[in-house]
Coordinates of C-alpha atoms in Angstrom, one line a residue:
X202 CA 23.2 43.1 -95.9
X203 CA 20.2 45.1 -94.7
X204 CA 18.1 43.4 -97.6
X205 CA 18.8 40.3 -96.9
X206 CA 15.7 39.0 -95.0
X207 CA 13.9 41.2 -97.4
X208 CA 15.3 38.7 -100.4
X209 CA 14.9 35.6 -98.2
X210 CA 11.0 37.0 -98.2
X211 CA 10.6 37.6 -101.0
X212 CA 12.2 34.2 -102.4
X213 CA 9.9 31.7 -100.2
X214 CA 6.8 33.7 -101.1
X215 CA 7.5 32.7 -104.6
X216 CA 8.2 28.9 -103.9
X217 CA 5.8 28.0 -100.9
X218 CA 2.0 27.6 -100.7
X219 CA 0.5 31.2 -99.9
X220 CA -1.2 29.8 -97.3
X221 CA 2.4 28.4 -95.4
X222 CA 3.9 31.7 -96.5
X223 CA 0.7 33.6 -94.2
X224 CA 1.1 31.7 -91.4
X225 CA 4.7 30.5 -91.1
X226 CA 7.1 32.8 -92.9
X227 CA 5.3 36.0 -92.8
X228 CA 5.6 36.6 -88.8
X229 CA 9.0 36.0 -88.5
X230 CA 11.0 39.0 -87.9
X231 CA 14.9 38.8 -89.6
X232 CA 18.0 41.2 -88.9
X233 CA 22.0 40.1 -89.5
X234 CA 24.6 39.9 -86.6
X235 CA 27.6 39.8 -87.7
X236 CA 27.7 37.0 -90.0
X237 CA 25.3 35.3 -89.2
X238 CA 21.0 36.1 -89.6
X239 CA 18.7 35.9 -86.6
X240 CA 15.4 35.1 -87.1
X241 CA 13.2 35.7 -84.7
X242 CA 9.5 34.0 -83.7
X243 CA 6.8 34.9 -82.3
X244 CA 7.3 32.1 -79.5
X245 CA 8.8 28.3 -78.8
X246 CA 6.1 26.5 -80.2
X247 CA 6.8 28.7 -83.4
X248 CA 10.3 28.1 -83.1
X249 CA 10.5 24.6 -83.2
X250 CA 7.8 24.5 -86.1
X251 CA 9.8 26.5 -87.8
X252 CA 13.0 25.0 -87.0
X253 CA 11.2 21.1 -87.9
X254 CA 9.4 22.2 -91.4
X255 CA 10.9 25.8 -93.0
X256 CA 14.9 26.0 -91.6
X257 CA 15.8 23.5 -94.3
X258 CA 14.0 26.4 -96.8
X259 CA 15.6 29.4 -95.5
X260 CA 18.8 27.5 -95.8
X261 CA 18.0 27.3 -99.3
X262 CA 16.7 30.1 -100.3
X263 CA 20.1 32.4 -98.3
X264 CA 22.2 30.3 -101.3
X265 CA 19.7 31.0 -104.2
X266 CA 20.4 34.4 -104.0
X267 CA 23.3 33.9 -102.9
X268 CA 24.3 35.9 -100.2
X269 CA 27.4 35.3 -97.8
X270 CA 25.9 34.4 -94.1
X271 CA 27.8 31.9 -92.0
X272 CA 24.8 30.9 -90.1
X273 CA 21.0 30.7 -88.8
X274 CA 20.0 31.2 -85.4
X275 CA 16.4 30.6 -84.4
X276 CA 14.7 32.9 -81.2
X277 CA 12.4 33.4 -79.5
X278 CA 10.6 37.2 -79.6
X279 CA 11.5 37.5 -75.7
X280 CA 15.0 36.3 -76.3
X281 CA 15.5 38.7 -79.0
X282 CA 18.0 41.7 -78.9
X283 CA 15.9 44.1 -80.8
X284 CA 11.9 42.4 -81.9
X285 CA 10.0 44.3 -83.6
X286 CA 7.4 42.6 -81.6
X287 CA 6.8 44.0 -78.3
X288 CA 5.1 42.3 -74.9
X289 CA 2.5 45.1 -75.0
X290 CA 1.4 44.4 -78.5
X291 CA 1.4 40.6 -78.1
X292 CA -1.1 41.6 -75.5
X293 CA -3.1 44.0 -77.3
X294 CA -3.6 41.4 -80.6
X295 CA -4.9 39.2 -78.3
X296 CA -7.0 41.2 -76.2
X297 CA -8.4 41.8 -80.2
X298 CA -8.8 38.1 -80.8
X299 CA -10.4 37.9 -77.4
X300 CA -13.2 40.3 -78.8
X301 CA -14.6 37.5 -81.2
X302 CA -15.7 35.3 -78.7
X303 CA -18.3 35.4 -76.1
X304 CA -16.6 36.0 -73.3
X305 CA -18.9 33.8 -70.5
X306 CA -18.3 30.7 -73.3
X307 CA -15.6 29.6 -71.5
X308 CA -14.6 26.3 -69.6
X309 CA -14.9 27.5 -66.4
X310 CA -18.6 28.3 -66.8
X311 CA -19.3 25.1 -68.6
X312 CA -21.0 23.0 -66.1
X313 CA -20.2 19.1 -67.2
X314 CA -22.3 16.0 -67.5
X315 CA -23.3 13.1 -68.2
X316 CA -24.6 13.9 -71.8
X317 CA -22.2 16.5 -72.7
X318 CA -19.1 14.6 -70.7
X319 CA -17.5 13.3 -74.1
X320 CA -17.0 16.4 -75.9
X321 CA -16.3 18.4 -73.0
X322 CA -12.9 16.4 -73.2
X323 CA -12.6 16.3 -77.1
X324 CA -12.9 20.4 -76.6
X325 CA -10.2 19.9 -73.9
X326 CA -7.3 17.8 -76.2
X327 CA -8.4 19.8 -79.5
X328 CA -6.8 22.9 -77.1
X329 CA -4.4 21.3 -75.9
X330 CA -2.6 20.1 -79.2
X331 CA -4.9 22.2 -81.9
X332 CA -4.7 20.7 -85.2
X333 CA -3.1 17.1 -84.0
X334 CA -6.0 15.8 -82.1
X335 CA -9.5 15.1 -83.1
X336 CA -9.1 17.7 -86.4
X337 CA -11.8 17.6 -87.5
X338 CA -13.6 17.8 -84.6
X339 CA -17.6 17.9 -85.3
X340 CA -19.8 18.4 -82.1
X341 CA -23.5 17.9 -82.7
X342 CA -26.9 18.1 -81.0
X343 CA -30.4 20.3 -80.0
X344 CA -30.6 23.6 -79.9
X345 CA -29.4 25.4 -76.4
X346 CA -27.4 22.6 -75.1
X347 CA -23.9 24.2 -74.7
X348 CA -22.4 23.7 -79.0
X349 CA -21.6 27.6 -79.1
X350 CA -20.7 27.6 -75.9
X351 CA -18.0 24.8 -76.7
X352 CA -16.6 26.2 -79.8
X353 CA -16.0 30.2 -78.0
X354 CA -14.6 28.3 -74.8
X355 CA -12.1 26.0 -77.4
X356 CA -11.5 29.3 -79.0
X357 CA -10.6 31.6 -76.0
X358 CA -8.8 28.8 -74.4
X359 CA -6.4 29.2 -77.4
X360 CA -6.1 32.7 -77.8
X361 CA -5.2 32.1 -73.6
X362 CA -2.5 29.8 -74.1
X363 CA -1.3 31.2 -77.0
X364 CA -1.0 28.0 -78.8
X365 CA -1.0 29.7 -82.2
X366 CA 1.1 32.4 -83.3
X367 CA -1.4 34.9 -84.0
X368 CA -4.0 35.0 -81.7
X369 CA -6.4 37.0 -85.1
X370 CA -6.5 33.9 -86.5
X371 CA -8.5 32.0 -84.5
X372 CA -11.3 32.3 -86.4
X373 CA -15.2 31.8 -84.7
X374 CA -18.2 32.4 -86.9
X375 CA -21.1 31.3 -87.7
X376 CA -22.1 28.8 -90.9
X377 CA -24.6 32.0 -91.8
X378 CA -22.5 34.8 -91.6
X379 CA -19.8 32.8 -93.5
X380 CA -22.8 32.4 -96.5
X381 CA -22.9 36.2 -96.0
X382 CA -19.5 37.1 -96.2
X383 CA -19.4 35.1 -99.3
X384 CA -22.2 36.9 -100.9
X385 CA -20.9 39.7 -100.3
X386 CA -17.5 39.2 -101.6
X387 CA -19.0 37.6 -105.1
X388 CA -21.1 40.8 -105.4
X389 CA -17.8 43.6 -104.7
X390 CA -15.4 41.6 -106.4
X391 CA -13.2 40.6 -103.3
X392 CA -13.0 36.6 -103.7
X393 CA -9.1 36.1 -103.3
X394 CA -8.9 38.2 -99.9
X395 CA -12.3 36.3 -98.7
X396 CA -9.7 33.5 -99.8
X397 CA -7.1 33.9 -98.3
X398 CA -8.3 35.6 -94.7
X399 CA -10.1 31.8 -94.6
X400 CA -7.5 29.7 -95.5
X401 CA -4.5 31.4 -93.6
X402 CA -6.6 30.8 -90.6
X403 CA -4.8 28.4 -87.7
X404 CA -8.1 26.9 -86.0
X405 CA -11.5 27.9 -87.5
X406 CA -14.9 27.4 -85.3
X407 CA -18.1 27.2 -87.2
X408 CA -21.4 27.1 -85.6
X409 CA -24.0 25.7 -87.2
X410 CA -23.2 23.9 -89.7
X411 CA -26.5 22.4 -91.5
X412 CA -27.2 26.0 -92.2
X413 CA -25.1 25.6 -95.8
X414 CA -27.0 22.7 -96.3
X415 CA -28.5 23.6 -100.2
X416 CA -26.4 26.5 -100.2
X417 CA -23.8 24.7 -103.5
X418 CA -21.3 27.8 -103.7
X419 CA -20.7 28.4 -100.0
X420 CA -20.7 24.1 -100.2
X421 CA -17.8 24.5 -102.6
X422 CA -15.5 27.4 -101.2
X423 CA -16.4 25.6 -97.7
X424 CA -14.5 22.3 -99.1
X425 CA -11.4 24.2 -100.7
X426 CA -11.4 26.2 -97.5
X427 CA -11.3 22.8 -95.5
X428 CA -8.9 21.5 -97.5
X429 CA -6.5 23.8 -96.9
X430 CA -7.0 24.3 -93.3
X431 CA -6.4 20.2 -93.2
X432 CA -3.8 19.6 -95.6
X433 CA -1.9 22.2 -93.2
X434 CA -2.7 21.2 -90.3
X435 CA -4.8 24.0 -88.8
X436 CA -7.7 22.8 -86.1
X437 CA -11.4 22.7 -87.4
X438 CA -14.7 22.8 -85.4
X439 CA -17.4 22.6 -86.4
X440 CA -21.5 22.5 -84.9
X441 CA -24.3 21.0 -85.8
X442 CA -27.8 20.3 -84.8
X443 CA -27.4 16.7 -86.4
X444 CA -25.5 13.9 -87.0
X445 CA -23.5 14.6 -90.4
X446 CA -25.4 11.6 -92.3
X447 CA -28.5 13.4 -91.3
X448 CA -28.0 16.4 -92.7
X449 CA -29.5 16.5 -96.3
X450 CA -28.7 18.5 -99.3
X451 CA -25.1 18.6 -98.6
X452 CA -22.6 17.0 -100.9
X453 CA -21.0 14.0 -100.3
X454 CA -17.5 14.9 -100.4
X455 CA -18.6 17.6 -97.3
X456 CA -20.1 15.0 -95.7
X457 CA -17.1 12.5 -95.6
X458 CA -14.6 15.0 -94.6
X459 CA -16.8 16.0 -91.1
X460 CA -16.1 12.0 -90.7
X461 CA -12.5 11.7 -91.1
X462 CA -12.1 13.6 -87.1
X463 CA -14.4 12.8 -83.8
X464 CA -17.4 12.6 -84.1
X465 CA -19.4 13.7 -80.3
X466 CA -23.4 14.5 -79.3
X467 CA -24.5 16.1 -77.1
X468 CA -27.6 14.8 -75.4
X469 CA -30.6 17.3 -73.5
X470 CA -29.3 17.5 -69.1
X471 CA -30.7 16.2 -66.1
X472 CA -32.4 17.4 -63.8
X473 CA -28.9 17.0 -61.4
X474 CA -27.5 18.9 -64.3
X475 CA -30.1 21.4 -65.1
X476 CA -29.0 22.1 -61.4
X477 CA -25.4 22.7 -61.8
X478 CA -26.4 24.8 -64.7
X479 CA -28.8 26.7 -62.6
X480 CA -26.4 27.8 -59.8
X481 CA -23.3 28.2 -61.6
X482 CA -25.3 31.1 -63.6
X483 CA -26.5 32.0 -60.5
X484 CA -23.5 32.6 -59.1
X485 CA -21.9 34.3 -62.3
X486 CA -25.4 36.7 -62.1
X487 CA -25.5 37.2 -57.9
X488 CA -28.7 35.5 -57.8
X489 CA -29.2 33.9 -54.3
X490 CA -30.9 30.8 -55.8
X491 CA -31.6 28.0 -52.7
X492 CA -31.4 25.3 -54.0
X493 CA -35.1 23.8 -53.3
X494 CA -35.8 26.3 -56.4
X495 CA -33.0 25.3 -57.8
X496 CA -34.4 22.1 -57.7
X497 CA -38.1 22.9 -58.4
X498 CA -37.6 25.1 -61.9
X499 CA -35.2 22.3 -63.0
X500 CA -37.7 19.5 -62.7
X501 CA -40.8 22.0 -63.9
X502 CA -39.8 23.8 -67.0
X503 CA -40.1 21.4 -69.0
X504 CA -37.1 21.9 -71.5
X505 CA -34.1 21.4 -72.7
X506 CA -32.9 23.9 -73.8
X507 CA -29.5 25.9 -71.6
X508 CA -30.1 29.0 -73.0
X509 CA -34.7 28.8 -71.6
X510 CA -33.4 27.5 -69.2
X511 CA -31.1 30.6 -68.0
X512 CA -33.4 33.3 -69.0
X513 CA -36.4 32.0 -66.6
X514 CA -33.4 32.2 -64.0
X515 CA -32.9 35.6 -64.9
X516 CA -36.1 37.0 -64.9
X517 CA -36.7 35.3 -61.3
X518 CA -33.7 37.3 -60.0
X519 CA -35.6 40.5 -61.8
X520 CA -38.7 39.8 -60.6
X521 CA -37.1 39.0 -56.8
X522 CA -35.2 42.3 -57.5
X523 CA -38.7 44.5 -58.3
X524 CA -40.5 43.3 -55.2
X525 CA -37.8 43.5 -53.4
X526 CA -38.5 40.0 -51.9
X527 CA -36.2 37.1 -51.5
X528 CA -36.5 34.0 -53.7
X529 CA -38.4 31.0 -52.9
X530 CA -40.5 28.3 -54.4
X531 CA -43.9 30.2 -53.9
X532 CA -41.5 33.8 -55.9
X533 CA -40.9 31.5 -58.6
X534 CA -44.3 30.1 -59.2
X535 CA -45.5 33.7 -59.3
X536 CA -43.0 34.8 -61.1
X537 CA -42.5 32.0 -63.6
X538 CA -46.3 31.6 -63.7
X539 CA -46.6 31.7 -67.6
X540 CA -43.5 29.2 -68.2
X541 CA -44.2 27.0 -65.2
X542 CA -47.5 24.6 -65.7
X543 CA -48.0 23.1 -62.6
X544 CA -49.7 19.3 -63.0
X545 CA -53.2 18.9 -62.5
X546 CA -54.0 16.1 -60.1
X547 CA -55.5 13.1 -61.8
X548 CA -58.8 12.1 -61.4
X549 CA -60.5 8.8 -62.1
X550 CA -62.7 10.5 -65.0
X551 CA -59.1 11.9 -67.2
X552 CA -58.0 8.2 -66.3
X553 CA -61.1 6.8 -68.1
X554 CA -61.4 9.3 -71.2
X555 CA -57.8 8.4 -72.1
X556 CA -57.3 4.8 -71.4
X557 CA -60.5 4.7 -74.4
X558 CA -59.2 6.8 -76.7
X559 CA -56.2 4.9 -76.4
X560 CA -57.5 0.9 -76.8
X561 CA -60.4 3.0 -79.0
X562 CA -63.2 1.3 -77.0
X563 CA -66.1 3.9 -75.0
X564 CA -66.3 5.0 -71.6
X565 CA -69.6 3.3 -71.1
X566 CA -68.4 0.1 -72.0
X567 CA -65.3 0.1 -70.1
X568 CA -67.5 1.0 -67.1
X569 CA -70.9 -1.2 -67.8
X570 CA -70.1 -5.5 -66.5
X571 CA -70.3 -6.6 -70.0
X572 CA -67.5 -9.4 -70.4
X573 CA -66.2 -8.5 -74.1
X574 CA -63.1 -9.9 -74.2
X575 CA -62.3 -6.0 -76.4
X576 CA -62.2 -4.3 -73.0
X577 CA -61.3 -7.0 -70.5
X578 CA -58.1 -5.7 -70.5
X579 CA -57.9 -1.7 -71.2
X580 CA -60.6 -2.0 -68.0
X581 CA -57.6 -3.6 -66.5
X582 CA -55.4 -1.3 -66.7
X583 CA -58.1 1.6 -65.9
X584 CA -58.4 -0.4 -63.0
X585 CA -54.3 -0.1 -62.7
X586 CA -53.5 3.5 -63.1
X587 CA -56.6 4.6 -61.4
X588 CA -55.5 2.8 -58.3
X589 CA -51.7 4.3 -58.8
X590 CA -52.4 7.9 -60.0
X591 CA -55.1 8.5 -56.6
X592 CA -56.5 8.3 -54.1
X593 CA -59.9 6.5 -54.9
X594 CA -59.9 3.1 -52.5
X595 CA -60.7 0.0 -54.5
X596 CA -64.5 0.0 -53.4
X597 CA -65.2 3.3 -55.8
X598 CA -63.1 1.7 -58.0
X599 CA -65.2 -1.1 -58.3
X600 CA -68.4 0.7 -58.7
X601 CA -67.1 2.8 -61.8
X602 CA -66.4 -0.5 -62.9
X603 CA -70.4 -1.7 -63.2
X604 CA -70.4 -2.0 -59.5
X605 CA -68.1 -4.7 -59.3
X606 CA -66.5 -5.5 -55.6
X607 CA -63.0 -4.7 -54.1
X608 CA -61.5 -8.5 -54.6
X609 CA -62.8 -8.2 -58.4
X610 CA -60.4 -5.2 -58.4
X611 CA -57.2 -6.1 -56.7
X612 CA -57.7 -9.2 -58.9
X613 CA -57.5 -7.4 -62.2
X614 CA -54.6 -5.1 -60.9
X615 CA -52.5 -7.6 -59.9
X616 CA -52.8 -9.5 -63.5
X617 CA -51.9 -5.8 -64.9
X618 CA -49.1 -6.3 -62.0
X619 CA -48.3 -9.4 -63.7
X620 CA -47.6 -9.0 -67.2
X621 CA -46.1 -5.7 -67.0
X622 CA -42.9 -8.5 -64.6
X623 CA -43.0 -10.6 -67.5
X624 CA -44.6 -9.0 -71.3
X625 CA -42.2 -6.0 -71.9
X626 CA -44.0 -5.2 -75.0
X627 CA -47.4 -4.9 -72.4
X628 CA -44.8 -2.7 -70.4
X629 CA -43.8 -0.4 -72.9
X630 CA -47.4 0.0 -73.7
X631 CA -48.8 1.2 -70.5
X632 CA -45.8 3.7 -70.2
X633 CA -46.5 5.4 -73.5
X634 CA -50.1 5.4 -71.8
X635 CA -48.1 6.7 -68.6
X636 CA -46.2 9.3 -70.9
X637 CA -49.5 10.8 -72.0
X638 CA -51.7 10.8 -69.1
X639 CA -48.9 12.9 -67.9
X640 CA -47.9 14.9 -70.8

């Protein structure tokens, strides 16, 4: 009776799909106790899945090999009398699996803001029920907004909570690495091993999928990998720098599969979220970052890339440590002088030049006494902007525009203000002009 389980395995390997056998049957351990077959599963979830989906297959195998076994009992590893698995071995596999992930990219270190809260919630839902909710999950957004952080957080949390039977079957890989591994597998004739590896995964986390655009062979292999995992209810999470429909040179059948599940985006962080990110990073790096300096960095560093923002903080911390000085705004300006560009104050001359360029008129015409229709509106807009952005008195403003008195300047400014309230197109035009002045 000692080889009963080996015969059952041989039969199931021949009759079940390769991925099903590798994922669910191979990790089991079986032994004969009296007149019953005791099968040990790695955890309770695994046991329930076997009971619901494969127990009848196992009993059918016993009948086919004509073994006189009275009953089949499913137990969890720690409940087994003499399991081949040990807690120490299990912990070792968990630690081995975690080595593939960035240790700081966890949910605890992920700062949630208005621009990423939906993606964060979806990621947590995937961890709770891998393969059953939001499959696939497609996260898209610009560079440095936290997509890779979420992928790593999902993988590590699934492993730590033992949501799958084998922690080594949680895979994080970039699309570029996937492509390079495929190329090497073709070159050294190892395609069977490549396919077996990825199609037997419980969770596949693939970063920057836009990288496979234009790579036909990679798309074919990923298509079949996707299908196998999806059909077996294995979790797939994909990130990209753009919406699926905006990825060019990619097969339509792949693009449509990306849209089967949930698509969420990550927007650039607002100033408040940037401050929270900086404070969290400072806490992790043991940097004493005053609130006013965090606000200064968040508002002055012109980037939505979180990695750039965090890099500036590390640079500031190192500068403070090397110079043995306390971090304050003055030190931040000094340490980041090549990164933080202080705004130059707007002058009437700069405003006149920008307005003239925007409306395609000459500065000398704006400043003349001429009342040509094509320069009346630009002149009034220039008056409005000079009054708004400089300390120039009304008399000085009037003097710049052909010696007009202050009442004429007030009239021109009010005309602009009234039109801003009533005319959305005009308001958009002035806002764009202001943006150019500041940029």
